[in-house]
Amino acid sequence: MSNIPMPPLASPPCYAEELDHGVQGAVPRDAQQARDVARWRRAERERLTTERKGLSVATRAHVSFLLCERLRALISDLTDGVQGRVIAGYWPIRGELDLRPLLREWRAAGAQLALPVVETRAAPLVFRQWTQGATLQRGEWSIPVPPASAAQVTPDIVLSPLVGWDAGGYRLGNGGGYYDRTLAAMSAPPLTIGVGLQAARLPTIFPQAHDIAMTWIVTEQGVQPTREPLK
């Protein structure tokens, strides 16, 4: 395993100590504590995003390569191949790790790719098919997405970028709640894999009732199961 140079992490905000961790370091007990959790999450999200964006181009490319290696091995272990499976990836923004080479490899092996699209704010995401050679358009927040004419699909596997994460499989995202909202609305839960930096691990994200844990967390340093894998 290569040693990857990473910038040092700053200390968490001091007001994290104000939060009542409870039995599992999780659910706020009252409105004030819910506000404290939201405030802490905003600060951690800003800190971790800034540190991730501060990675050099070479380091980000190397970490992305290692992450793709881990993901390839995990999917190989969990499935009998990607042919015919619908895999939802993402278009990297704000310094997120780049999985596009692996996604294209899976498409060449027979997988159907999809990208998440915000059609309505504060509503579940939809997943549009991402075909080879398709011309993407600018969606919400200028994120490239397949055009409205692309078929909507239901993914078997969802790769969800994370800003931070904890050992319970809970992810700290960009703050919109879109992945939690989307997974809660799906009748058949997909295999969910949160992907991000090992250095973004937190003791807890203080998950609330609406937060949905990932099946797995994958970083450049390895794969961490967080609950019983879906069959």
Coordinates of N, CA and C in Angstrom, one line a residue:
M1 N 0.8 -1.2 0.0 CA 0.0 0.0 0.0 C 0.9 1.2 0.0
S2 N 0.7 2.1 -1.0 CA 1.4 3.3 -1.0 C 1.0 4.3 0.0
N3 N 2.0 5.1 0.5 CA 1.7 6.1 1.4 C 1.4 7.4 0.6
I4 N 0.2 7.9 0.8 CA -0.3 9.0 0.0 C -0.2 10.3 0.8
P5 N 0.5 11.3 0.3 CA 0.6 12.6 1.1 C -0.7 13.2 1.2
M6 N -1.2 13.5 2.4 CA -2.5 14.2 2.6 C -2.2 15.4 3.5
P7 N -3.0 16.5 3.2 CA -2.8 17.6 4.1 C -3.3 17.3 5.5
P8 N -2.8 17.9 6.5 CA -3.2 17.6 7.9 C -4.6 18.1 8.1
L9 N -5.4 17.4 8.9 CA -6.8 17.8 9.2 C -6.8 18.8 10.3
A10 N -7.6 19.8 10.2 CA -7.8 20.7 11.3 C -8.6 20.0 12.4
S11 N -8.5 20.6 13.6 CA -9.3 20.1 14.7 C -10.7 20.4 14.5
P12 N -11.7 19.5 14.9 CA -13.1 19.8 14.7 C -13.5 21.0 15.5
P13 N -14.6 21.7 15.2 CA -15.0 22.8 15.9 C -15.2 22.5 17.4
C14 N -14.8 23.4 18.2 CA -14.9 23.2 19.6 C -16.3 22.9 20.1
Y15 N -17.3 23.4 19.4 CA -18.6 23.2 19.9 C -19.1 21.8 19.6
A16 N -18.3 21.0 19.0 CA -18.7 19.6 18.9 C -18.9 18.9 20.2
E17 N -18.1 19.5 21.2 CA -18.2 18.9 22.5 C -19.5 19.3 23.2
E18 N -20.2 20.2 22.7 CA -21.5 20.6 23.3 C -22.6 19.6 23.0
L19 N -22.4 18.7 22.0 CA -23.4 17.8 21.6 C -23.5 16.6 22.5
D20 N -24.7 16.1 22.7 CA -24.9 14.9 23.5 C -24.8 13.7 22.6
H21 N -23.8 12.9 22.8 CA -23.6 11.8 21.9 C -24.6 10.7 22.1
G22 N -25.3 10.6 23.2 CA -26.3 9.6 23.4 C -25.6 8.2 23.4
V23 N -26.5 7.2 23.1 CA -26.0 5.8 23.1 C -25.1 5.6 21.9
Q24 N -25.4 6.1 20.7 CA -24.6 5.8 19.5 C -24.1 7.1 18.9
G25 N -24.1 8.2 19.7 CA -23.6 9.4 19.1 C -24.4 9.9 18.0
A26 N -25.7 9.8 18.1 CA -26.6 10.0 17.0 C -27.6 11.1 17.1
V27 N -28.8 10.7 17.5 CA -30.0 11.6 17.3 C -30.1 12.7 18.3
P28 N -30.2 14.0 17.8 CA -30.4 15.1 18.8 C -31.7 14.9 19.6
R29 N -31.6 15.3 20.9 CA -32.7 15.1 21.8 C -33.7 16.2 21.8
D30 N -33.4 17.4 21.3 CA -34.3 18.5 21.4 C -33.9 19.4 20.2
A31 N -34.8 20.5 20.1 CA -34.6 21.4 19.0 C -33.2 22.1 19.0
Q32 N -32.8 22.5 20.2 CA -31.5 23.2 20.4 C -30.4 22.3 19.9
Q33 N -30.5 21.0 20.3 CA -29.4 20.1 19.9 C -29.4 19.9 18.4
A34 N -30.6 19.8 17.8 CA -30.7 19.7 16.4 C -30.0 20.9 15.7
R35 N -30.2 22.1 16.2 CA -29.5 23.2 15.7 C -28.0 23.1 15.8
D36 N -27.6 22.6 17.0 CA -26.2 22.4 17.2 C -25.6 21.4 16.2
V37 N -26.3 20.4 16.0 CA -25.8 19.4 15.0 C -25.7 20.0 13.6
A38 N -26.7 20.8 13.2 CA -26.7 21.4 11.9 C -25.5 22.4 11.8
R39 N -25.3 23.1 12.9 CA -24.2 24.0 12.9 C -22.8 23.3 12.7
W40 N -22.7 22.2 13.5 CA -21.5 21.4 13.5 C -21.3 20.8 12.1
R41 N -22.3 20.3 11.5 CA -22.2 19.7 10.2 C -21.8 20.8 9.1
R42 N -22.4 21.9 9.2 CA -22.0 23.0 8.2 C -20.5 23.3 8.4
A43 N -20.0 23.4 9.6 CA -18.6 23.7 9.8 C -17.7 22.6 9.3
E44 N -18.1 21.3 9.6 CA -17.3 20.2 9.1 C -17.3 20.0 7.6
R45 N -18.5 20.3 7.0 CA -18.6 20.2 5.6 C -17.7 21.3 4.9
E46 N -17.7 22.5 5.4 CA -16.8 23.5 4.9 C -15.3 23.1 5.0
R47 N -15.0 22.6 6.2 CA -13.6 22.3 6.5 C -13.1 21.2 5.6
L48 N -13.9 20.1 5.5 CA -13.5 18.9 4.7 C -13.5 19.2 3.2
T49 N -14.4 20.0 2.8 CA -14.5 20.4 1.3 C -13.3 21.2 1.0
T50 N -12.9 22.2 1.8 CA -11.7 23.0 1.6 C -10.5 22.2 1.5
E51 N -10.3 21.2 2.5 CA -9.1 20.4 2.5 C -9.1 19.5 1.2
R52 N -10.2 19.0 0.8 CA -10.3 18.1 -0.4 C -9.9 18.9 -1.6
K53 N -10.4 20.1 -1.7 CA -10.1 20.9 -2.9 C -8.7 21.4 -2.9
G54 N -8.0 21.3 -1.7 CA -6.6 21.7 -1.6 C -5.7 20.7 -2.0
L55 N -6.1 19.4 -2.3 CA -5.2 18.4 -2.8 C -4.6 18.8 -4.2
S56 N -3.4 18.4 -4.4 CA -2.8 18.7 -5.7 C -3.5 17.9 -6.8
V57 N -3.3 18.3 -8.0 CA -3.9 17.5 -9.1 C -3.3 16.1 -9.1
A58 N -2.0 16.0 -8.9 CA -1.4 14.7 -8.9 C -1.9 13.8 -7.8
T59 N -2.0 14.4 -6.6 CA -2.5 13.6 -5.5 C -4.0 13.1 -5.7
R60 N -4.8 14.0 -6.2 CA -6.2 13.7 -6.4 C -6.3 12.6 -7.5
A61 N -5.5 12.7 -8.5 CA -5.5 11.6 -9.6 C -5.0 10.3 -9.0
H62 N -4.0 10.3 -8.2 CA -3.5 9.1 -7.6 C -4.5 8.4 -6.6
V63 N -5.2 9.3 -5.8 CA -6.2 8.8 -4.9 C -7.4 8.2 -5.7
S64 N -7.8 8.9 -6.7 CA -8.9 8.5 -7.5 C -8.6 7.1 -8.2
F65 N -7.4 6.9 -8.6 CA -6.9 5.7 -9.2 C -7.1 4.5 -8.2
L66 N -6.5 4.8 -7.0 CA -6.6 3.8 -5.9 C -8.1 3.5 -5.5
L67 N -8.9 4.5 -5.5 CA -10.3 4.3 -5.2 C -11.0 3.4 -6.2
C68 N -10.7 3.7 -7.5 CA -11.2 2.8 -8.6 C -10.8 1.4 -8.4
E69 N -9.5 1.2 -8.0 CA -9.1 -0.2 -7.8 C -9.9 -0.9 -6.7
R70 N -10.1 -0.2 -5.6 CA -10.9 -0.7 -4.5 C -12.3 -1.1 -4.9
L71 N -12.9 -0.1 -5.7 CA -14.3 -0.3 -6.1 C -14.4 -1.5 -7.1
R72 N -13.5 -1.6 -8.0 CA -13.5 -2.7 -9.0 C -13.4 -4.0 -8.2
A73 N -12.5 -4.1 -7.2 CA -12.4 -5.4 -6.5 C -13.7 -5.7 -5.7
L74 N -14.3 -4.7 -5.1 CA -15.5 -4.9 -4.3 C -16.6 -5.4 -5.2
I75 N -16.9 -4.7 -6.3 CA -18.0 -5.1 -7.1 C -17.7 -6.5 -7.7
S76 N -16.5 -6.8 -8.0 CA -16.2 -8.2 -8.4 C -16.5 -9.2 -7.4
D77 N -16.2 -8.9 -6.1 CA -16.5 -9.8 -5.0 C -18.0 -10.0 -4.8
L78 N -18.8 -8.9 -5.0 CA -20.2 -8.9 -4.6 C -21.1 -9.4 -5.7
T79 N -20.6 -9.4 -7.0 CA -21.5 -9.7 -8.1 C -20.8 -10.8 -9.0
D80 N -21.5 -11.3 -9.9 CA -21.0 -12.2 -10.9 C -20.7 -11.4 -12.2
G81 N -20.5 -10.1 -12.1 CA -20.2 -9.3 -13.3 C -21.1 -8.1 -13.3
V82 N -20.7 -7.1 -14.1 CA -21.6 -5.9 -14.2 C -22.5 -5.9 -15.4
Q83 N -22.4 -6.9 -16.3 CA -23.2 -6.9 -17.5 C -24.7 -6.9 -17.1
G84 N -25.4 -6.0 -17.7 CA -26.8 -5.8 -17.4 C -27.2 -5.1 -16.1
R85 N -26.3 -4.7 -15.3 CA -26.6 -4.0 -14.1 C -26.6 -2.5 -14.4
V86 N -27.5 -1.8 -13.6 CA -27.6 -0.4 -13.7 C -26.8 0.3 -12.6
I87 N -25.7 1.0 -13.0 CA -24.8 1.6 -12.0 C -24.9 3.1 -12.1
A88 N -25.3 3.7 -11.0 CA -25.4 5.2 -10.9 C -24.1 5.7 -10.3
G89 N -23.4 6.5 -11.1 CA -22.2 7.2 -10.7 C -22.5 8.6 -10.4
Y90 N -21.5 9.5 -10.6 CA -21.7 10.9 -10.4 C -20.6 11.6 -11.2
W91 N -20.9 12.9 -11.5 CA -19.9 13.7 -12.2 C -19.2 14.5 -11.1
P92 N -17.8 14.4 -11.0 CA -17.1 15.0 -9.9 C -17.1 16.5 -9.9
I93 N -17.4 17.1 -8.8 CA -17.4 18.6 -8.6 C -16.7 18.9 -7.2
R94 N -16.3 20.1 -7.1 CA -15.7 20.5 -5.8 C -14.6 19.6 -5.2
G95 N -13.8 19.1 -6.1 CA -12.7 18.3 -5.7 C -13.0 16.9 -5.4
E96 N -14.2 16.4 -5.8 CA -14.6 15.0 -5.5 C -13.7 14.1 -6.4
L97 N -13.5 12.9 -5.9 CA -12.7 11.9 -6.6 C -13.4 11.4 -7.9
D98 N -12.5 11.2 -8.9 CA -13.0 10.9 -10.2 C -13.1 9.4 -10.5
L99 N -14.3 8.9 -10.6 CA -14.6 7.5 -10.9 C -14.9 7.3 -12.4
R100 N -14.8 8.3 -13.2 CA -15.3 8.2 -14.6 C -14.5 7.1 -15.4
P101 N -13.2 7.0 -15.2 CA -12.5 5.9 -16.0 C -13.1 4.5 -15.6
L102 N -13.4 4.3 -14.4 CA -13.9 3.0 -14.0 C -15.3 2.8 -14.5
L103 N -16.1 3.9 -14.5 CA -17.5 3.8 -15.0 C -17.5 3.5 -16.5
R104 N -16.6 4.1 -17.2 CA -16.5 3.8 -18.6 C -16.1 2.3 -18.9
E105 N -15.2 1.9 -18.0 CA -14.7 0.5 -18.1 C -15.9 -0.5 -17.9
W106 N -16.7 -0.2 -16.9 CA -17.9 -1.0 -16.6 C -18.9 -0.9 -17.8
R107 N -19.1 0.3 -18.4 CA -20.0 0.4 -19.5 C -19.5 -0.5 -20.7
A108 N -18.2 -0.5 -20.9 CA -17.6 -1.4 -22.0 C -17.9 -2.9 -21.6
A109 N -18.0 -3.2 -20.3 CA -18.2 -4.6 -19.9 C -19.7 -4.9 -19.9
G110 N -20.6 -4.0 -20.3 CA -22.0 -4.3 -20.4 C -22.9 -3.7 -19.4
A111 N -22.3 -2.9 -18.5 CA -23.2 -2.2 -17.5 C -23.9 -1.0 -18.2
Q112 N -25.1 -0.7 -17.6 CA -25.8 0.5 -18.0 C -25.5 1.6 -17.0
L113 N -25.0 2.7 -17.4 CA -24.6 3.8 -16.5 C -25.7 4.8 -16.4
A114 N -25.7 5.5 -15.2 CA -26.7 6.6 -15.0 C -26.0 7.7 -14.2
L115 N -26.5 8.9 -14.3 CA -26.1 10.0 -13.5 C -27.3 10.6 -12.8
P116 N -27.1 11.1 -11.6 CA -28.2 11.7 -10.8 C -28.5 13.1 -11.4
V117 N -29.8 13.4 -11.3 CA -30.3 14.7 -11.8 C -31.3 15.3 -10.8
V118 N -31.1 16.5 -10.5 CA -32.1 17.3 -9.7 C -33.1 17.9 -10.7
E119 N -34.3 17.3 -10.8 CA -35.3 17.9 -11.6 C -36.1 18.9 -10.8
T120 N -36.3 18.7 -9.5 CA -37.0 19.6 -8.7 C -36.3 19.7 -7.4
R121 N -36.0 20.9 -6.9 CA -35.3 21.1 -5.7 C -36.1 20.5 -4.5
A122 N -35.4 20.0 -3.5 CA -36.0 19.4 -2.3 C -36.9 18.2 -2.6
A123 N -36.6 17.5 -3.7 CA -37.3 16.3 -4.1 C -36.3 15.2 -4.4
P124 N -36.7 14.0 -4.5 CA -35.8 12.9 -4.8 C -35.1 13.1 -6.1
L125 N -33.9 12.7 -6.3 CA -33.2 12.7 -7.5 C -33.8 11.7 -8.5
V126 N -33.6 12.0 -9.8 CA -33.9 10.9 -10.8 C -32.6 10.5 -11.4
F127 N -32.5 9.3 -12.0 CA -31.3 8.8 -12.6 C -31.6 8.7 -14.1
R128 N -30.8 9.4 -14.9 CA -30.9 9.3 -16.3 C -29.8 8.5 -16.9
Q129 N -30.1 7.7 -17.9 CA -29.1 6.9 -18.5 C -28.0 7.7 -19.2
W130 N -26.8 7.3 -18.9 CA -25.6 8.0 -19.5 C -25.0 7.1 -20.5
T131 N -25.2 7.3 -21.8 CA -24.8 6.4 -22.8 C -23.5 7.0 -23.4
Q132 N -22.7 6.1 -24.1 CA -21.5 6.5 -24.7 C -21.7 7.5 -25.8
G133 N -20.9 8.6 -25.7 CA -21.0 9.6 -26.7 C -22.1 10.6 -26.5
A134 N -22.9 10.4 -25.4 CA -24.0 11.4 -25.1 C -23.5 12.8 -24.8
T135 N -24.2 13.8 -25.3 CA -23.8 15.1 -25.0 C -24.5 15.5 -23.7
L136 N -23.8 15.9 -22.7 CA -24.3 16.3 -21.5 C -24.7 17.7 -21.5
Q137 N -25.6 18.1 -20.6 CA -26.1 19.5 -20.5 C -25.8 19.9 -19.1
R138 N -25.9 21.2 -18.8 CA -25.7 21.8 -17.5 C -27.0 21.7 -16.7
G139 N -26.9 21.0 -15.6 CA -28.1 20.8 -14.7 C -28.0 21.8 -13.6
E140 N -28.7 21.5 -12.5 CA -28.7 22.3 -11.3 C -27.2 22.5 -10.8
W141 N -26.9 23.7 -10.4 CA -25.5 24.1 -9.9 C -24.5 23.8 -11.0
S142 N -24.9 23.8 -12.3 CA -24.0 23.7 -13.5 C -23.4 22.3 -13.5
I143 N -23.9 21.3 -12.8 CA -23.4 19.9 -12.9 C -23.8 19.3 -14.2
P144 N -22.9 18.7 -15.0 CA -23.2 18.0 -16.2 C -24.1 16.8 -16.0
V145 N -25.2 16.8 -16.7 CA -26.2 15.7 -16.6 C -26.6 15.3 -18.0
P146 N -27.1 14.0 -18.1 CA -27.7 13.6 -19.4 C -28.9 14.5 -19.7
P147 N -29.3 14.6 -21.0 CA -30.4 15.5 -21.4 C -31.7 14.9 -21.0
A148 N -32.7 15.7 -21.0 CA -34.1 15.3 -20.6 C -34.6 14.2 -21.4
S149 N -34.1 14.1 -22.6 CA -34.6 13.0 -23.5 C -34.0 11.6 -23.1
A150 N -33.0 11.6 -22.3 CA -32.4 10.3 -21.8 C -33.4 9.5 -21.0
A151 N -33.3 8.2 -21.1 CA -34.2 7.3 -20.4 C -33.9 7.4 -18.9
Q152 N -35.0 7.4 -18.1 CA -34.9 7.3 -16.6 C -34.8 5.9 -16.2
V153 N -33.8 5.6 -15.4 CA -33.6 4.2 -15.0 C -33.6 4.1 -13.5
T154 N -33.7 2.9 -13.0 CA -33.6 2.6 -11.5 C -32.3 1.8 -11.3
P155 N -31.4 2.4 -10.5 CA -30.1 1.8 -10.4 C -30.1 0.6 -9.4
D156 N -29.3 -0.4 -9.7 CA -29.0 -1.5 -8.9 C -27.9 -1.2 -7.8
I157 N -27.0 -0.3 -8.3 CA -25.9 0.1 -7.5 C -25.8 1.6 -7.5
V158 N -25.7 2.3 -6.4 CA -25.5 3.7 -6.3 C -24.2 4.1 -5.7
L159 N -23.3 4.8 -6.4 CA -22.1 5.3 -5.9 C -22.3 6.7 -5.5
S160 N -22.2 7.0 -4.2 CA -22.5 8.3 -3.6 C -21.3 9.0 -3.1
P161 N -21.0 10.2 -3.7 CA -19.8 10.9 -3.2 C -20.1 11.4 -1.8
L162 N -19.0 11.4 -1.0 CA -19.2 11.9 0.4 C -18.2 13.0 0.7
V163 N -18.6 13.9 1.6 CA -17.6 14.9 2.1 C -17.0 14.3 3.4
G164 N -17.8 13.7 4.3 CA -17.3 13.1 5.5 C -18.0 11.8 5.7
W165 N -17.6 10.9 6.6 CA -18.2 9.7 6.9 C -17.8 9.2 8.2
D166 N -18.6 8.2 8.7 CA -18.3 7.6 10.0 C -18.4 6.1 9.9
A167 N -18.0 5.4 11.0 CA -17.9 3.9 11.0 C -19.2 3.3 10.9
G168 N -20.3 4.0 11.2 CA -21.6 3.5 11.0 C -22.1 3.5 9.6
G169 N -21.3 4.0 8.7 CA -21.7 4.1 7.3 C -22.5 5.3 6.9
Y170 N -22.6 6.2 7.9 CA -23.3 7.5 7.6 C -22.4 8.5 6.9
R171 N -23.0 9.2 5.9 CA -22.2 10.1 5.1 C -22.6 11.5 5.3
L172 N -21.6 12.4 5.3 CA -21.9 13.8 5.3 C -21.7 14.3 3.9
G173 N -22.8 14.7 3.3 CA -22.8 15.1 1.9 C -22.7 16.6 1.8
N174 N -23.2 17.1 0.7 CA -23.1 18.6 0.4 C -24.2 19.4 1.1
G175 N -25.1 18.7 1.8 CA -26.0 19.5 2.6 C -27.5 19.6 2.0
G176 N -27.7 19.1 0.8 CA -29.0 19.1 0.2 C -29.9 18.0 0.7
G177 N -29.4 16.9 1.2 CA -30.2 15.8 1.6 C -30.8 15.0 0.4
Y178 N -30.2 15.2 -0.8 CA -30.8 14.5 -1.9 C -30.7 13.0 -1.9
Y179 N -29.5 12.5 -1.6 CA -29.3 11.0 -1.6 C -30.2 10.4 -0.5
D180 N -30.3 10.9 0.7 CA -31.2 10.3 1.7 C -32.6 10.4 1.2
R181 N -33.0 11.5 0.7 CA -34.4 11.6 0.2 C -34.7 10.6 -0.9
T182 N -33.7 10.4 -1.8 CA -33.9 9.5 -2.9 C -34.0 8.1 -2.5
L183 N -33.0 7.7 -1.6 CA -33.0 6.3 -1.1 C -34.3 5.9 -0.3
A184 N -34.8 6.9 0.4 CA -36.0 6.7 1.2 C -37.2 6.5 0.3
A185 N -37.2 7.0 -0.9 CA -38.3 7.0 -1.8 C -38.3 5.7 -2.7
M186 N -37.2 5.0 -2.7 CA -37.0 3.8 -3.6 C -37.7 2.6 -3.0
S187 N -38.5 1.9 -3.8 CA -39.2 0.8 -3.2 C -38.3 -0.4 -3.0
A188 N -37.3 -0.6 -3.9 CA -36.3 -1.6 -3.7 C -35.0 -1.0 -3.5
P189 N -34.4 -1.1 -2.3 CA -33.2 -0.4 -2.0 C -32.0 -1.0 -2.8
P190 N -31.2 -0.1 -3.4 CA -30.1 -0.6 -4.2 C -28.9 -0.8 -3.3
L191 N -27.8 -1.4 -3.8 CA -26.6 -1.4 -3.1 C -26.0 0.0 -3.1
T192 N -25.7 0.5 -1.9 CA -25.2 1.9 -1.8 C -23.8 1.9 -1.3
I193 N -22.9 2.6 -2.0 CA -21.5 2.7 -1.7 C -21.1 4.1 -1.6
G194 N -20.7 4.5 -0.4 CA -20.2 5.9 -0.3 C -18.8 5.9 -0.6
V195 N -18.3 6.9 -1.4 CA -16.9 7.0 -1.8 C -16.3 8.3 -1.4
G196 N -15.1 8.3 -0.9 CA -14.4 9.5 -0.5 C -13.1 9.2 0.1
L197 N -12.5 10.2 0.7 CA -11.2 10.1 1.3 C -11.2 9.5 2.7
Q198 N -10.1 8.7 2.9 CA -9.9 8.1 4.2 C -9.8 9.2 5.3
A199 N -9.1 10.3 4.9 CA -8.9 11.4 5.9 C -10.2 12.1 6.3
A200 N -11.3 11.8 5.6 CA -12.6 12.5 5.9 C -13.4 11.7 6.9
R201 N -12.8 10.7 7.5 CA -13.5 9.9 8.5 C -13.7 10.8 9.8
L202 N -14.9 10.7 10.4 CA -15.2 11.4 11.6 C -15.6 10.4 12.6
P203 N -15.5 10.8 13.9 CA -16.0 9.9 15.0 C -17.4 9.6 14.8
T204 N -18.2 10.6 14.4 CA -19.6 10.4 14.1 C -20.1 11.6 13.3
I205 N -21.1 11.5 12.5 CA -21.7 12.7 11.9 C -22.9 13.1 12.6
F206 N -23.2 12.5 13.8 CA -24.4 12.7 14.5 C -25.6 12.5 13.6
P207 N -25.8 11.2 13.1 CA -26.9 11.0 12.2 C -28.3 11.2 12.8
Q208 N -29.2 11.7 12.0 CA -30.5 12.0 12.5 C -31.5 11.0 11.8
A209 N -32.7 11.1 12.2 CA -33.7 10.1 11.8 C -33.8 9.9 10.2
H210 N -33.6 11.0 9.5 CA -33.7 10.9 8.0 C -32.4 10.4 7.4
D211 N -31.3 10.3 8.1 CA -30.1 9.9 7.5 C -30.1 8.4 7.2
I212 N -29.6 8.0 6.0 CA -29.6 6.6 5.7 C -28.2 6.1 5.5
A213 N -27.8 5.1 6.2 CA -26.4 4.6 6.1 C -26.1 3.9 4.8
M214 N -24.9 4.0 4.3 CA -24.5 3.3 3.2 C -24.3 1.8 3.5
T215 N -24.4 1.0 2.5 CA -24.1 -0.4 2.7 C -22.6 -0.6 2.9
W216 N -21.8 0.2 2.1 CA -20.3 0.1 2.2 C -19.8 1.6 2.1
I217 N -18.6 1.7 2.7 CA -17.8 2.9 2.5 C -16.5 2.5 1.9
V218 N -16.1 3.1 0.8 CA -14.9 2.8 0.1 C -14.0 4.1 0.0
T219 N -12.8 3.9 0.5 CA -11.8 5.0 0.4 C -10.6 4.5 -0.4
E220 N -9.6 5.4 -0.6 CA -8.4 4.9 -1.2 C -7.6 3.9 -0.4
Q221 N -7.9 3.8 0.9 CA -7.2 2.8 1.7 C -8.0 1.5 1.9
G222 N -9.1 1.4 1.4 CA -9.8 0.1 1.5 C -11.3 0.2 1.6
V223 N -11.9 -0.9 1.8 CA -13.4 -1.1 1.9 C -13.8 -1.4 3.3
Q224 N -14.8 -0.7 3.7 CA -15.3 -0.9 5.1 C -16.8 -1.2 5.0
P225 N -17.2 -2.5 5.4 CA -18.6 -2.8 5.4 C -19.2 -2.1 6.6
T226 N -20.4 -1.7 6.5 CA -21.1 -0.9 7.5 C -22.4 -1.6 8.0
R227 N -22.9 -2.5 7.2 CA -24.0 -3.3 7.6 C -24.1 -4.5 6.7
E228 N -25.1 -5.4 6.9 CA -25.1 -6.7 6.1 C -25.4 -6.3 4.7
P229 N -24.5 -6.8 3.7 CA -24.7 -6.5 2.3 C -26.0 -7.0 1.8
L230 N -26.6 -6.3 0.9 CA -27.9 -6.7 0.3 C -27.6 -7.8 -0.7
K231 N -28.6 -8.7 -0.8 CA -28.4 -9.8 -1.7 C -29.0 -9.5 -3.0

